[in-house]
mmCIF file of C-alpha atoms in Angstrom:
data_model
loop_
_atom_site.group_PDB
_atom_site.id
_atom_site.type_symbol
_atom_site.label_atom_id
_atom_site.label_comp_id
_atom_site.label_asym_id
_atom_site.label_seq_id
_atom_site.Cartn_x
_atom_site.Cartn_y
_atom_site.Cartn_z
ATOM 1 C CA UNK A 1 101.769 105.445 104.237
ATOM 2 C CA UNK A 2 98.065 105.815 104.928
ATOM 3 C CA UNK A 3 96.123 102.847 106.280
ATOM 4 C CA UNK A 4 93.153 101.739 104.145
ATOM 5 C CA UNK A 5 90.739 102.022 107.079
ATOM 6 C CA UNK A 6 91.741 105.688 107.557
ATOM 7 C CA UNK A 7 90.856 106.701 103.996
ATOM 8 C CA UNK A 8 87.634 108.663 103.595
ATOM 9 C CA UNK A 9 88.061 109.334 99.895
ATOM 10 C CA UNK A 10 90.455 109.314 96.960
ATOM 11 C CA UNK A 11 90.038 112.150 94.462
ATOM 12 C CA UNK A 12 91.510 112.930 91.081
ATOM 13 C CA UNK A 13 93.626 116.102 91.201
ATOM 14 C CA UNK A 14 91.252 117.793 88.761
ATOM 15 C CA UNK A 15 88.570 117.797 91.499
ATOM 16 C CA UNK A 16 90.404 120.670 93.179
ATOM 17 C CA UNK A 17 89.366 122.914 90.327
ATOM 18 C CA UNK A 18 85.651 122.850 91.185
ATOM 19 C CA UNK A 19 84.220 125.494 93.540
ATOM 20 C CA UNK A 20 82.737 123.009 96.001
ATOM 21 C CA UNK A 21 85.866 120.907 96.343
ATOM 22 C CA UNK A 22 88.014 124.041 96.590
ATOM 23 C CA UNK A 23 86.141 124.862 99.813
ATOM 24 C CA UNK A 24 87.018 121.424 101.190
ATOM 25 C CA UNK A 25 90.699 121.960 100.452
ATOM 26 C CA UNK A 26 90.557 125.416 102.042
ATOM 27 C CA UNK A 27 89.408 123.835 105.317
ATOM 28 C CA UNK A 28 92.680 122.013 105.808
ATOM 29 C CA UNK A 29 95.720 123.805 107.215
ATOM 30 C CA UNK A 30 98.095 121.945 104.988
ATOM 31 C CA UNK A 31 98.100 119.431 102.187
ATOM 32 C CA UNK A 32 100.784 116.864 102.921
ATOM 33 C CA UNK A 33 103.017 115.857 100.038
ATOM 34 C CA UNK A 34 106.341 114.123 99.601
ATOM 35 C CA UNK A 35 109.192 116.636 99.826
ATOM 36 C CA UNK A 36 110.428 117.577 96.371
ATOM 37 C CA UNK A 37 107.078 116.888 94.718
ATOM 38 C CA UNK A 38 105.873 119.772 92.600
ATOM 39 C CA UNK A 39 102.160 120.598 92.693
ATOM 40 C CA UNK A 40 101.921 120.140 88.932
ATOM 41 C CA UNK A 41 103.068 116.495 89.415
ATOM 42 C CA UNK A 42 100.171 115.727 91.771
ATOM 43 C CA UNK A 43 97.632 113.340 90.239
ATOM 44 C CA UNK A 44 95.374 112.620 93.216
ATOM 45 C CA UNK A 45 94.429 113.540 96.769
ATOM 46 C CA UNK A 46 93.718 111.136 99.626
ATOM 47 C CA UNK A 47 91.327 112.448 102.271
ATOM 48 C CA UNK A 48 91.530 111.197 105.872
ATOM 49 C CA UNK A 49 89.833 112.530 109.008
ATOM 50 C CA UNK A 50 92.649 114.954 109.782
ATOM 51 C CA UNK A 51 94.691 115.442 106.607
ATOM 52 C CA UNK A 52 94.682 115.614 102.849
ATOM 53 C CA UNK A 53 97.598 113.846 101.215
ATOM 54 C CA UNK A 54 98.791 114.741 97.725
ATOM 55 C CA UNK A 55 99.985 111.843 95.583
ATOM 56 C CA UNK A 56 101.789 111.489 92.274
ATOM 57 C CA UNK A 57 99.912 108.204 91.768
ATOM 58 C CA UNK A 58 96.610 108.372 89.883
ATOM 59 C CA UNK A 59 93.355 108.045 91.810
ATOM 60 C CA UNK A 60 92.411 104.972 89.745
ATOM 61 C CA UNK A 61 95.648 103.197 90.697
ATOM 62 C CA UNK A 62 95.253 104.121 94.375
ATOM 63 C CA UNK A 63 91.686 102.759 94.412
ATOM 64 C CA UNK A 64 92.850 99.505 92.811
ATOM 65 C CA UNK A 65 95.642 99.161 95.377
ATOM 66 C CA UNK A 66 93.265 99.869 98.260
ATOM 67 C CA UNK A 67 90.798 97.285 96.935
ATOM 68 C CA UNK A 68 93.613 94.747 96.514
ATOM 69 C CA UNK A 69 94.801 95.275 100.103
ATOM 70 C CA UNK A 70 91.258 95.074 101.447
ATOM 71 C CA UNK A 71 90.630 91.799 99.590
ATOM 72 C CA UNK A 72 93.941 90.327 100.791
ATOM 73 C CA UNK A 73 93.234 91.216 104.422
ATOM 74 C CA UNK A 74 89.596 90.130 104.511
ATOM 75 C CA UNK A 75 89.320 86.815 102.600
ATOM 76 C CA UNK A 76 87.021 85.358 105.259
ATOM 77 C CA UNK A 77 84.311 87.836 104.240
ATOM 78 C CA UNK A 78 84.205 86.585 100.657
ATOM 79 C CA UNK A 79 80.591 85.487 100.164
ATOM 80 C CA UNK A 80 81.333 83.804 96.834
ATOM 81 C CA UNK A 81 83.170 80.913 98.499
ATOM 82 C CA UNK A 82 79.926 79.371 99.739
ATOM 83 C CA UNK A 83 81.249 79.055 103.284
#
């Protein structure tokens, strides 16, 4: 599991098809994926400082989960509470 604070970006798997993003993926030695996962099942990529993780979960769902975790961990920074 990747920690939210380690995530640089979450990308839809279709981003790998563009020329610019293909260069980014070429810079990494290895894309980490769960054993048994086929590349055609990959829906998103999670970029950290030292790795790119392949995920079968959509980028939209991963972003929602990351936002949910961030909100749960940092309630004291909620400016809407008026505190």
